[in-house]
Amino acid sequence: MSPPLLEASRLNRSFPVGGFLSHARRKVLTDVSFSLERGEILALVGESGSGKSTLARLLARLDTPDSGDILLSGENVLAREGRSASLAYRGRVQMVFQDPFASLNPVHTVAYHLERSLVRHGRARGVELTRKVHALLESVGLTPAEQLAKRYPHELSGGQRQRVAVARALAVEPDVIIADEPTSMLDVSTRRGVLQLLKGLTRERGIGILFITHDLASARHLADRVLVLYAGSVVETGRTSDVLQAPRHPYTRLLLSAVPDGADFLRTPLPARVATAPPPPLGCAFAPRCPHADVRCHEALPPFHLPAAEHHVRCHLESSKGVPDDAAVSS
Amino acid sequence: MRETLRRLLRQRKAAVGGTLLLGFLLVALVGPWFVMDPTELMGQPHQPPSSAHWFGTTGQGQDVLAQTVVGARETLAIGFAVGALVTLVGALVGITAGYLGRRVDDALTLTTNIFLVIPGLPLAIVLGAYLPSGPFRMVVVLTFAGWAWNARVFRAEALALRGRDFVAAAVVAGESHARIITRELLPNMASLVASSFIGNTLYAVGAQVGLEFLGLGDVGAVTWGTNLYWAGNDAALLTRSWWIFVPTGICIALVGFSLTLLSSAIDELTNPSLRAPPKAPKAAVMRAVATPAQEAAAPGALLSVRDLCIEYMTQAGPSRVVDQVSLDIAPGEVFGLAGESGSGKSTLGYALLRLLPSSAAITQGSIVFDGTDVTALSPEALRAFRWSRVSMVFQSAMSALNPVLTLGEQFHDTLAAHGGASRASSYARGRELLAMVGLKPELVNAWPHQLSGGMRQRVGIALALALEPRLVVMDEPTTALDVVVQKELLQRVLELKERLGFAVLFITHDLPLLLALSDRVGILQAGKLVEVDTAQRLRTDARHPYTRLLLSSFPHLGATDTQAPTPDVLEQAASALKPPLAALPGGRR
């Protein structure tokens, strides 16, 4: 079996808090592991502060983890390259940012943004450059390409800007695209177009996409697999249909119950308690808010359980259901 | 770039400053060929202006006109050279420190700060003693004493830009540090570079004249500073020979004036908020006709909006943002207003409290609240009306709360402004209100920054309910919140509404949320209310194509629909209808 396209293994990241001489650090990511296959969309969901964007920055190599490994096609890139990413890594892993109003430089034209990526990675040069820029713009549905290439970012709508950002990522012909909430700043009527564009990329070019979002509904439509992050740890992961239709972790259930969908969504109570204590240092981070939490949850970090094939849940409740891990795997 | 230059020229300040400065440059460049030798003793000393010597002669008999004209050359040359050098050194050091950060930043910032605390004048005197005399010495001395302040300005700017996504995007694209600094950061600082250059030139001219006047320059050269030095030495003041120093003084003042004008013009150009706001469009003559419309108000309605038009004045002329909107809200009703960015939904909400920015105005129509015509209220009546009858919850709770006041003080501000409550009673009411929205009453002594986003928004709601209004306008109060927090908050709002009986105008782009929350929903497209119906009916049989487009844009969680892609025609039709928002200040995106 060939190694996965992109694999993260036990990534940890913490940031210093407090003043000048303080050594205190706040943990943002704890032992996050996952893998992404070619042509697959993995949705990373969680609330703000759960560490989604930190994880995206680690994988885009804008930041370096305290510990843990990033493997690209089985090759440990952090061990080989250290702090700053090689051009080869940049040529294979690209990122689309959340805010298309900020991710394009206001002083440069659309063409400049695309040409730089093409030239820097040797994908085109000379007369070929203009033709390639136009082809890229057409591939993301921006026509007429000749006119749009000459425009400046402020002359484009939000949806058009995000398409330019996608085109820039595509210019280097990457294998992986990290999309950090690519539609949250867009108007609803343009969101679907951008999502469909991303989906098409996985089908046509076999690009693997890590789709970071807080919107479970779009994750359901786009993603093959879902990874739920809570307070910097993975609490549940599995195939989209398993996780979103038969959620196992109480936090996933809470998230799902809060998605505005259906007439009586405001009438159903939230399956959570008001947190009265900070998360226990050793136990499950969700324990103070969990309606089912017991003593175990406050004392020990639950291990991963496998209620179904490829479905991982980090919750003590799963083990008390008496489903042995190996039985679940074999089913 | 060409557009920027054109706009710069169109500005009066820039035109006056630029013309003046160009005139001086011309004089400095070609003037010396048309006047006498400034160092030769051409006539009698201390002669007032005459036909032979237009500006008179100095204490030794040189021609003052010649000295003034020739002095301009070296003075301005040194001024611009130092201006450019100080900007260059300051920008390089500052941007490098700000962009690279860490150790480099520490080292460079420390150096900068050391230079800042060394007083400039003694430094210049000490340096001057070790360097050969001449214009070069002046340039070195002034650059040495002046770059540090600039480095700080550029470092701050680089720090602000470094965090922007386009820099991160350039890093991900594989660009080198040098290229990011020169091609991504620097072009974004063009206006700062320009205004710094002008400001530094001003500094250089001033400092140079000062040093030379004290005799610390090259006293043999002819510059404006040495002119003044010799005027002092030759006792021009004692002999009342005003003509010796007045021309030079006026020249220095005029150059300073032109540079100040230019730098302020650049600031205004790049910071639109410094510009005088465009005048709001005048209300149409329709005002008189508004009376019959009032009668059309639905009986029993709490709020009746009839044919409301709101226009913004933009550079391209008036732009209609709300277009003939009519709607009614019944007491205790939740009315949802949905629309995309630029549809005018927030403008409509603000108009109900007459909180429009100065460049916008209600040009037509009426807003009748409980029998009062809001559009006709006097300033005092309006002050009493706002918050006690209609209040508002804003999108960003952090910017709606005052960061330097405790919550209790903010409750007191609101309550005292409407009927002079004592501080103790305000705090008591504050506790009660906080408990009402599900927060601990003790938080009345907390500061806004100690609260999470969801808690702040609860405080926003508590403040909005402080005076028991009959209508609360909520402008995207949950857009910045997580879904779980959003649901908690909305459930609390509905519960309070049942108990207190206020009506809600809820504004958001999130149609599924609105359908679950509201009794009736209005869909706003490009300022027009295209459809109003009960939430139930909109859910199943929306009639307007735009409503259907919006509904289909939200993927559902439960249904097994893998909907067909939205017809692109419809999407284009939707975007084509949008008003030109780019010109509006504060337009949401």
PDB file of N, CA and C in Angstrom, chain A residues 47-48 62 83 87 90 94 97 99 101-108 112 116-117 120-121 168 185 187-189 192 196 217 220-221 256-258 260-263 265-266 268 270 289, chain B residues 102 165-166 168-169 171-175 179 183-184 187-188 340-341 482-484 486-488 490-491 512 516-517 539 550 552-561 563 571 578 589:
ATOM      1  N   GLU A  47     -15.263  24.663  16.490  1.00  0.00           N
ATOM      2  CA  GLU A  47     -15.656  26.051  16.750  1.00  0.00           C
ATOM      3  C   GLU A  47     -14.427  26.952  16.730  1.00  0.00           C
ATOM      4  N   SER A  48     -14.649  28.262  16.823  1.00  0.00           N
ATOM      5  CA  SER A  48     -13.494  29.157  16.807  1.00  0.00           C
ATOM      6  C   SER A  48     -12.675  28.919  18.069  1.00  0.00           C
ATOM      7  N   LEU A  62       3.543  27.818   7.341  1.00  0.00           N
ATOM      8  CA  LEU A  62       3.675  29.211   7.741  1.00  0.00           C
ATOM      9  C   LEU A  62       4.091  29.264   9.196  1.00  0.00           C
ATOM     10  N   ARG A  83      12.762  24.470   9.682  1.00  0.00           N
ATOM     11  CA  ARG A  83      11.828  25.578   9.823  1.00  0.00           C
ATOM     12  C   ARG A  83      11.220  26.092   8.534  1.00  0.00           C
ATOM     13  N   LEU A  87      11.139  24.984  -1.760  1.00  0.00           N
ATOM     14  CA  LEU A  87      10.299  25.350  -2.893  1.00  0.00           C
ATOM     15  C   LEU A  87       9.525  24.119  -3.372  1.00  0.00           C
ATOM     16  N   ARG A  90       6.432  23.797  -1.298  1.00  0.00           N
ATOM     17  CA  ARG A  90       5.472  24.833  -1.705  1.00  0.00           C
ATOM     18  C   ARG A  90       4.825  24.475  -3.048  1.00  0.00           C
ATOM     19  N   GLN A  94      -0.448  23.811  -1.406  1.00  0.00           N
ATOM     20  CA  GLN A  94      -0.867  25.203  -1.535  1.00  0.00           C
ATOM     21  C   GLN A  94      -2.030  25.499  -0.594  1.00  0.00           C
ATOM     22  N   PHE A  97      -6.850  31.075   1.307  1.00  0.00           N
ATOM     23  CA  PHE A  97      -7.131  31.717   2.587  1.00  0.00           C
ATOM     24  C   PHE A  97      -8.607  32.047   2.737  1.00  0.00           C
ATOM     25  N   ASP A  99     -10.082  34.952   3.720  1.00  0.00           N
ATOM     26  CA  ASP A  99     -10.593  36.250   3.319  1.00  0.00           C
ATOM     27  C   ASP A  99      -9.993  36.676   1.989  1.00  0.00           C
ATOM     28  N   PHE A 101     -10.484  39.202   0.424  1.00  0.00           N
ATOM     29  CA  PHE A 101     -10.251  40.635   0.387  1.00  0.00           C
ATOM     30  C   PHE A 101      -8.867  40.937   0.935  1.00  0.00           C
ATOM     31  N   ALA A 102      -8.292  40.014   1.695  1.00  0.00           N
ATOM     32  CA  ALA A 102      -6.987  40.249   2.297  1.00  0.00           C
ATOM     33  C   ALA A 102      -5.884  39.437   1.636  1.00  0.00           C
ATOM     34  N   SER A 103      -6.234  38.339   0.952  1.00  0.00           N
ATOM     35  CA  SER A 103      -5.181  37.436   0.492  1.00  0.00           C
ATOM     36  C   SER A 103      -4.626  37.837  -0.869  1.00  0.00           C
ATOM     37  N   LEU A 104      -5.244  38.819  -1.520  1.00  0.00           N
ATOM     38  CA  LEU A 104      -4.666  39.327  -2.768  1.00  0.00           C
ATOM     39  C   LEU A 104      -4.087  40.708  -2.486  1.00  0.00           C
ATOM     40  N   ASN A 105      -2.877  40.939  -3.001  1.00  0.00           N
ATOM     41  CA  ASN A 105      -2.233  42.233  -2.760  1.00  0.00           C
ATOM     42  C   ASN A 105      -2.919  43.311  -3.588  1.00  0.00           C
ATOM     43  N   PRO A 106      -3.440  44.357  -2.914  1.00  0.00           N
ATOM     44  CA  PRO A 106      -4.227  45.361  -3.640  1.00  0.00           C
ATOM     45  C   PRO A 106      -3.459  46.108  -4.722  1.00  0.00           C
ATOM     46  N   VAL A 107      -2.130  46.101  -4.674  1.00  0.00           N
ATOM     47  CA  VAL A 107      -1.388  46.890  -5.659  1.00  0.00           C
ATOM     48  C   VAL A 107      -1.030  46.084  -6.912  1.00  0.00           C
ATOM     49  N   HIS A 108      -1.359  44.790  -6.933  1.00  0.00           N
ATOM     50  CA  HIS A 108      -0.992  43.986  -8.096  1.00  0.00           C
ATOM     51  C   HIS A 108      -2.228  43.512  -8.853  1.00  0.00           C
ATOM     52  N   TYR A 112      -0.567  39.400 -12.345  1.00  0.00           N
ATOM     53  CA  TYR A 112       0.687  39.372 -11.587  1.00  0.00           C
ATOM     54  C   TYR A 112       0.668  38.242 -10.566  1.00  0.00           C
ATOM     55  N   ARG A 116       3.463  35.205 -10.963  1.00  0.00           N
ATOM     56  CA  ARG A 116       4.515  34.962  -9.975  1.00  0.00           C
ATOM     57  C   ARG A 116       4.574  33.496  -9.581  1.00  0.00           C
ATOM     58  N   SER A 117       3.396  32.915  -9.314  1.00  0.00           N
ATOM     59  CA  SER A 117       3.389  31.513  -8.930  1.00  0.00           C
ATOM     60  C   SER A 117       3.918  30.639 -10.059  1.00  0.00           C
ATOM     61  N   ARG A 120       7.825  31.336 -10.448  1.00  0.00           N
ATOM     62  CA  ARG A 120       8.606  30.895  -9.291  1.00  0.00           C
ATOM     63  C   ARG A 120       8.777  29.383  -9.277  1.00  0.00           C
ATOM     64  N   HIS A 121       7.772  28.684  -9.748  1.00  0.00           N
ATOM     65  CA  HIS A 121       7.850  27.230  -9.727  1.00  0.00           C
ATOM     66  C   HIS A 121       8.155  26.643 -11.102  1.00  0.00           C
ATOM     67  N   ARG A 168      -4.564  30.856  -8.223  1.00  0.00           N
ATOM     68  CA  ARG A 168      -3.171  31.024  -7.843  1.00  0.00           C
ATOM     69  C   ARG A 168      -2.627  29.744  -7.215  1.00  0.00           C
ATOM     70  N   MET A 185     -16.455  34.162   4.026  1.00  0.00           N
ATOM     71  CA  MET A 185     -16.555  35.602   3.815  1.00  0.00           C
ATOM     72  C   MET A 185     -17.353  35.940   2.560  1.00  0.00           C
ATOM     73  N   ASP A 187     -20.709  35.927  -0.126  1.00  0.00           N
ATOM     74  CA  ASP A 187     -22.156  35.968  -0.109  1.00  0.00           C
ATOM     75  C   ASP A 187     -22.711  34.582  -0.423  1.00  0.00           C
ATOM     76  N   VAL A 188     -23.874  34.304   0.134  1.00  0.00           N
ATOM     77  CA  VAL A 188     -24.402  32.943   0.009  1.00  0.00           C
ATOM     78  C   VAL A 188     -24.574  32.505  -1.428  1.00  0.00           C
ATOM     79  N   SER A 189     -24.986  33.438  -2.309  1.00  0.00           N
ATOM     80  CA  SER A 189     -25.275  32.987  -3.668  1.00  0.00           C
ATOM     81  C   SER A 189     -24.001  32.649  -4.436  1.00  0.00           C
ATOM     82  N   ARG A 192     -21.778  28.480  -3.235  1.00  0.00           N
ATOM     83  CA  ARG A 192     -21.926  27.159  -3.821  1.00  0.00           C
ATOM     84  C   ARG A 192     -21.000  26.982  -5.015  1.00  0.00           C
ATOM     85  N   GLN A 196     -18.267  24.072  -5.445  1.00  0.00           N
ATOM     86  CA  GLN A 196     -18.299  23.126  -6.556  1.00  0.00           C
ATOM     87  C   GLN A 196     -16.986  23.122  -7.328  1.00  0.00           C
ATOM     88  N   ALA A 217     -23.009  21.839   7.373  1.00  0.00           N
ATOM     89  CA  ALA A 217     -23.831  21.539   6.209  1.00  0.00           C
ATOM     90  C   ALA A 217     -22.983  21.502   4.936  1.00  0.00           C
ATOM     91  N   ARG A 220     -20.846  18.440   4.874  1.00  0.00           N
ATOM     92  CA  ARG A 220     -21.593  17.232   4.501  1.00  0.00           C
ATOM     93  C   ARG A 220     -21.673  17.091   2.978  1.00  0.00           C
ATOM     94  N   HIS A 221     -21.803  18.223   2.296  1.00  0.00           N
ATOM     95  CA  HIS A 221     -21.956  18.140   0.853  1.00  0.00           C
ATOM     96  C   HIS A 221     -20.659  17.955   0.123  1.00  0.00           C
ATOM     97  N   LEU A 256     -24.005  19.413  15.726  1.00  0.00           N
ATOM     98  CA  LEU A 256     -25.048  19.119  14.748  1.00  0.00           C
ATOM     99  C   LEU A 256     -26.384  19.718  15.159  1.00  0.00           C
ATOM    100  N   SER A 257     -26.657  19.694  16.461  1.00  0.00           N
ATOM    101  CA  SER A 257     -27.949  20.207  16.906  1.00  0.00           C
ATOM    102  C   SER A 257     -28.026  21.719  16.794  1.00  0.00           C
ATOM    103  N   ALA A 258     -26.874  22.372  16.605  1.00  0.00           N
ATOM    104  CA  ALA A 258     -26.871  23.834  16.555  1.00  0.00           C
ATOM    105  C   ALA A 258     -26.883  24.360  15.131  1.00  0.00           C
ATOM    106  N   PRO A 260     -28.438  25.652  11.946  1.00  0.00           N
ATOM    107  CA  PRO A 260     -29.782  26.147  11.645  1.00  0.00           C
ATOM    108  C   PRO A 260     -30.375  25.380  10.472  1.00  0.00           C
ATOM    109  N   ASP A 261     -31.253  24.475  10.729  1.00  0.00           N
ATOM    110  CA  ASP A 261     -31.813  23.633   9.685  1.00  0.00           C
ATOM    111  C   ASP A 261     -33.175  23.164  10.170  1.00  0.00           C
ATOM    112  N   GLY A 262     -34.180  23.440   9.400  1.00  0.00           N
ATOM    113  CA  GLY A 262     -35.511  22.984   9.782  1.00  0.00           C
ATOM    114  C   GLY A 262     -36.226  23.994  10.651  1.00  0.00           C
ATOM    115  N   ALA A 263     -37.557  23.882  10.692  1.00  0.00           N
ATOM    116  CA  ALA A 263     -38.386  24.892  11.334  1.00  0.00           C
ATOM    117  C   ALA A 263     -38.218  24.917  12.848  1.00  0.00           C
ATOM    118  N   PHE A 265     -35.595  24.092  14.765  1.00  0.00           N
ATOM    119  CA  PHE A 265     -34.241  23.936  15.300  1.00  0.00           C
ATOM    120  C   PHE A 265     -34.053  24.746  16.576  1.00  0.00           C
ATOM    121  N   LEU A 266     -34.786  25.861  16.693  1.00  0.00           N
ATOM    122  CA  LEU A 266     -34.636  26.661  17.914  1.00  0.00           C
ATOM    123  C   LEU A 266     -35.444  26.095  19.069  1.00  0.00           C
ATOM    124  N   THR A 268     -35.596  22.748  19.883  1.00  0.00           N
ATOM    125  CA  THR A 268     -34.923  21.618  20.528  1.00  0.00           C
ATOM    126  C   THR A 268     -33.822  22.139  21.441  1.00  0.00           C
ATOM    127  N   LEU A 270     -30.289  22.356  23.522  1.00  0.00           N
ATOM    128  CA  LEU A 270     -28.923  21.960  23.188  1.00  0.00           C
ATOM    129  C   LEU A 270     -28.475  20.846  24.124  1.00  0.00           C
ATOM    130  N   ARG A 289     -18.678  20.427  29.861  1.00  0.00           N
ATOM    131  CA  ARG A 289     -19.904  20.777  29.147  1.00  0.00           C
ATOM    132  C   ARG A 289     -20.720  19.549  28.779  1.00  0.00           C
TER     133      ARG A 289
ATOM    134  N   ARG B 102      11.572  38.656  15.449  1.00  0.00           N
ATOM    135  CA  ARG B 102      12.500  37.926  16.307  1.00  0.00           C
ATOM    136  C   ARG B 102      13.781  38.695  16.640  1.00  0.00           C
ATOM    137  N   ASP B 165      -3.039  38.584   5.092  1.00  0.00           N
ATOM    138  CA  ASP B 165      -3.043  37.310   4.389  1.00  0.00           C
ATOM    139  C   ASP B 165      -2.239  37.324   3.092  1.00  0.00           C
ATOM    140  N   PHE B 166      -2.163  38.487   2.427  1.00  0.00           N
ATOM    141  CA  PHE B 166      -1.467  38.438   1.142  1.00  0.00           C
ATOM    142  C   PHE B 166       0.023  38.186   1.307  1.00  0.00           C
ATOM    143  N   ALA B 168       1.201  36.165   3.780  1.00  0.00           N
ATOM    144  CA  ALA B 168       1.219  34.718   3.998  1.00  0.00           C
ATOM    145  C   ALA B 168       1.040  33.992   2.668  1.00  0.00           C
ATOM    146  N   ALA B 169       0.154  34.524   1.807  1.00  0.00           N
ATOM    147  CA  ALA B 169      -0.083  33.887   0.514  1.00  0.00           C
ATOM    148  C   ALA B 169       1.178  33.920  -0.341  1.00  0.00           C
ATOM    149  N   VAL B 171       4.231  33.921   0.836  1.00  0.00           N
ATOM    150  CA  VAL B 171       5.141  32.937   1.422  1.00  0.00           C
ATOM    151  C   VAL B 171       4.776  31.543   0.911  1.00  0.00           C
ATOM    152  N   VAL B 172       3.488  31.247   0.923  1.00  0.00           N
ATOM    153  CA  VAL B 172       3.038  29.928   0.457  1.00  0.00           C
ATOM    154  C   VAL B 172       3.358  29.753  -1.026  1.00  0.00           C
ATOM    155  N   ALA B 173       3.298  30.855  -1.790  1.00  0.00           N
ATOM    156  CA  ALA B 173       3.615  30.763  -3.213  1.00  0.00           C
ATOM    157  C   ALA B 173       5.110  30.555  -3.442  1.00  0.00           C
ATOM    158  N   GLY B 174       5.912  30.667  -2.377  1.00  0.00           N
ATOM    159  CA  GLY B 174       7.336  30.379  -2.492  1.00  0.00           C
ATOM    160  C   GLY B 174       8.213  31.593  -2.736  1.00  0.00           C
ATOM    161  N   GLU B 175       7.689  32.800  -2.504  1.00  0.00           N
ATOM    162  CA  GLU B 175       8.483  34.008  -2.750  1.00  0.00           C
ATOM    163  C   GLU B 175       9.590  34.161  -1.705  1.00  0.00           C
ATOM    164  N   ARG B 179      12.035  39.598  -2.035  1.00  0.00           N
ATOM    165  CA  ARG B 179      10.982  39.931  -2.984  1.00  0.00           C
ATOM    166  C   ARG B 179       9.691  40.328  -2.254  1.00  0.00           C
ATOM    167  N   ARG B 183       8.400  43.807  -3.305  1.00  0.00           N
ATOM    168  CA  ARG B 183       7.272  43.800  -4.223  1.00  0.00           C
ATOM    169  C   ARG B 183       5.906  43.668  -3.546  1.00  0.00           C
ATOM    170  N   GLU B 184       5.865  43.128  -2.344  1.00  0.00           N
ATOM    171  CA  GLU B 184       4.553  42.983  -1.694  1.00  0.00           C
ATOM    172  C   GLU B 184       4.342  44.081  -0.637  1.00  0.00           C
ATOM    173  N   PRO B 187       5.235  48.430  -2.091  1.00  0.00           N
ATOM    174  CA  PRO B 187       4.206  49.126  -2.885  1.00  0.00           C
ATOM    175  C   PRO B 187       2.983  49.499  -2.050  1.00  0.00           C
ATOM    176  N   ASN B 188       2.705  48.731  -1.005  1.00  0.00           N
ATOM    177  CA  ASN B 188       1.568  49.054  -0.159  1.00  0.00           C
ATOM    178  C   ASN B 188       1.874  50.218   0.782  1.00  0.00           C
ATOM    179  N   GLU B 340     -28.225  39.877   0.822  1.00  0.00           N
ATOM    180  CA  GLU B 340     -26.781  39.707   0.745  1.00  0.00           C
ATOM    181  C   GLU B 340     -26.100  41.031   1.033  1.00  0.00           C
ATOM    182  N   SER B 341     -24.771  41.012   1.004  1.00  0.00           N
ATOM    183  CA  SER B 341     -24.072  42.259   1.277  1.00  0.00           C
ATOM    184  C   SER B 341     -24.423  43.266   0.192  1.00  0.00           C
ATOM    185  N   ASP B 482     -20.032  31.310  17.126  1.00  0.00           N
ATOM    186  CA  ASP B 482     -20.114  29.897  16.756  1.00  0.00           C
ATOM    187  C   ASP B 482     -21.565  29.435  16.808  1.00  0.00           C
ATOM    188  N   VAL B 483     -21.835  28.365  16.063  1.00  0.00           N
ATOM    189  CA  VAL B 483     -23.238  27.926  15.963  1.00  0.00           C
ATOM    190  C   VAL B 483     -23.845  27.581  17.309  1.00  0.00           C
ATOM    191  N   VAL B 484     -23.071  26.949  18.182  1.00  0.00           N
ATOM    192  CA  VAL B 484     -23.620  26.543  19.481  1.00  0.00           C
ATOM    193  C   VAL B 484     -23.983  27.781  20.298  1.00  0.00           C
ATOM    194  N   GLN B 486     -24.550  30.717  19.117  1.00  0.00           N
ATOM    195  CA  GLN B 486     -25.644  31.380  18.406  1.00  0.00           C
ATOM    196  C   GLN B 486     -26.994  30.815  18.834  1.00  0.00           C
ATOM    197  N   LYS B 487     -27.071  29.491  18.908  1.00  0.00           N
ATOM    198  CA  LYS B 487     -28.353  28.883  19.259  1.00  0.00           C
ATOM    199  C   LYS B 487     -28.740  29.215  20.696  1.00  0.00           C
ATOM    200  N   GLU B 488     -27.778  29.146  21.605  1.00  0.00           N
ATOM    201  CA  GLU B 488     -28.051  29.521  22.999  1.00  0.00           C
ATOM    202  C   GLU B 488     -28.612  30.927  23.084  1.00  0.00           C
ATOM    203  N   LEU B 490     -30.015  32.832  20.709  1.00  0.00           N
ATOM    204  CA  LEU B 490     -31.306  33.046  20.063  1.00  0.00           C
ATOM    205  C   LEU B 490     -32.437  32.453  20.891  1.00  0.00           C
ATOM    206  N   GLN B 491     -32.169  31.303  21.512  1.00  0.00           N
ATOM    207  CA  GLN B 491     -33.204  30.722  22.370  1.00  0.00           C
ATOM    208  C   GLN B 491     -33.524  31.668  23.520  1.00  0.00           C
ATOM    209  N   PRO B 512     -31.744  30.224   6.403  1.00  0.00           N
ATOM    210  CA  PRO B 512     -32.283  29.109   7.210  1.00  0.00           C
ATOM    211  C   PRO B 512     -32.504  29.503   8.664  1.00  0.00           C
ATOM    212  N   ALA B 516     -36.204  29.858  10.793  1.00  0.00           N
ATOM    213  CA  ALA B 516     -36.510  29.173  12.048  1.00  0.00           C
ATOM    214  C   ALA B 516     -36.889  30.158  13.142  1.00  0.00           C
ATOM    215  N   LEU B 517     -36.400  31.377  13.027  1.00  0.00           N
ATOM    216  CA  LEU B 517     -36.522  32.340  14.111  1.00  0.00           C
ATOM    217  C   LEU B 517     -37.753  33.232  13.968  1.00  0.00           C
ATOM    218  N   ARG B 539     -40.698  28.871   3.249  1.00  0.00           N
ATOM    219  CA  ARG B 539     -39.929  27.634   3.281  1.00  0.00           C
ATOM    220  C   ARG B 539     -40.367  26.685   2.169  1.00  0.00           C
ATOM    221  N   LEU B 550     -31.626  32.062  -3.055  1.00  0.00           N
ATOM    222  CA  LEU B 550     -31.042  32.130  -1.711  1.00  0.00           C
ATOM    223  C   LEU B 550     -31.284  30.816  -0.971  1.00  0.00           C
ATOM    224  N   SER B 552     -31.759  27.880  -2.139  1.00  0.00           N
ATOM    225  CA  SER B 552     -31.001  26.739  -2.673  1.00  0.00           C
ATOM    226  C   SER B 552     -29.514  26.900  -2.413  1.00  0.00           C
ATOM    227  N   SER B 553     -29.093  28.110  -2.008  1.00  0.00           N
ATOM    228  CA  SER B 553     -27.664  28.321  -1.785  1.00  0.00           C
ATOM    229  C   SER B 553     -27.180  27.692  -0.489  1.00  0.00           C
ATOM    230  N   PHE B 554     -28.102  27.412   0.422  1.00  0.00           N
ATOM    231  CA  PHE B 554     -27.679  26.822   1.694  1.00  0.00           C
ATOM    232  C   PHE B 554     -27.806  25.310   1.630  1.00  0.00           C
ATOM    233  N   PRO B 555     -26.711  24.616   1.754  1.00  0.00           N
ATOM    234  CA  PRO B 555     -26.818  23.160   1.777  1.00  0.00           C
ATOM    235  C   PRO B 555     -27.524  22.719   3.059  1.00  0.00           C
ATOM    236  N   HIS B 556     -28.318  21.667   2.947  1.00  0.00           N
ATOM    237  CA  HIS B 556     -29.025  21.179   4.128  1.00  0.00           C
ATOM    238  C   HIS B 556     -28.266  20.042   4.776  1.00  0.00           C
ATOM    239  N   LEU B 557     -28.512  19.902   6.049  1.00  0.00           N
ATOM    240  CA  LEU B 557     -27.807  18.872   6.796  1.00  0.00           C
ATOM    241  C   LEU B 557     -28.541  17.552   6.701  1.00  0.00           C
ATOM    242  N   GLY B 558     -29.866  17.627   6.793  1.00  0.00           N
ATOM    243  CA  GLY B 558     -30.626  16.393   6.899  1.00  0.00           C
ATOM    244  C   GLY B 558     -30.954  15.739   5.574  1.00  0.00           C
ATOM    245  N   ALA B 559     -31.506  16.530   4.655  1.00  0.00           N
ATOM    246  CA  ALA B 559     -32.019  15.967   3.410  1.00  0.00           C
ATOM    247  C   ALA B 559     -30.906  15.294   2.611  1.00  0.00           C
ATOM    248  N   THR B 560     -31.288  14.348   1.802  1.00  0.00           N
ATOM    249  CA  THR B 560     -30.276  13.647   1.008  1.00  0.00           C
ATOM    250  C   THR B 560     -30.160  14.284  -0.372  1.00  0.00           C
ATOM    251  N   ASP B 561     -30.392  15.607  -0.412  1.00  0.00           N
ATOM    252  CA  ASP B 561     -30.346  16.268  -1.706  1.00  0.00           C
ATOM    253  C   ASP B 561     -28.914  16.486  -2.161  1.00  0.00           C
ATOM    254  N   GLN B 563     -28.227  18.639  -4.715  1.00  0.00           N
ATOM    255  CA  GLN B 563     -28.915  19.531  -5.635  1.00  0.00           C
ATOM    256  C   GLN B 563     -28.090  19.840  -6.868  1.00  0.00           C
ATOM    257  N   GLU B 571     -27.520  33.417 -11.009  1.00  0.00           N
ATOM    258  CA  GLU B 571     -26.472  34.004 -10.180  1.00  0.00           C
ATOM    259  C   GLU B 571     -26.013  35.332 -10.766  1.00  0.00           C
ATOM    260  N   LYS B 578     -26.873  44.265  -8.192  1.00  0.00           N
ATOM    261  CA  LYS B 578     -26.289  44.909  -7.008  1.00  0.00           C
ATOM    262  C   LYS B 578     -25.920  46.354  -7.288  1.00  0.00           C
ATOM    263  N   ARG B 589     -19.305  43.541   3.366  1.00  0.00           N
ATOM    264  CA  ARG B 589     -19.019  42.709   2.217  1.00  0.00           C
ATOM    265  C   ARG B 589     -19.733  41.383   2.315  1.00  0.00           C
TER     266      ARG B 589
END
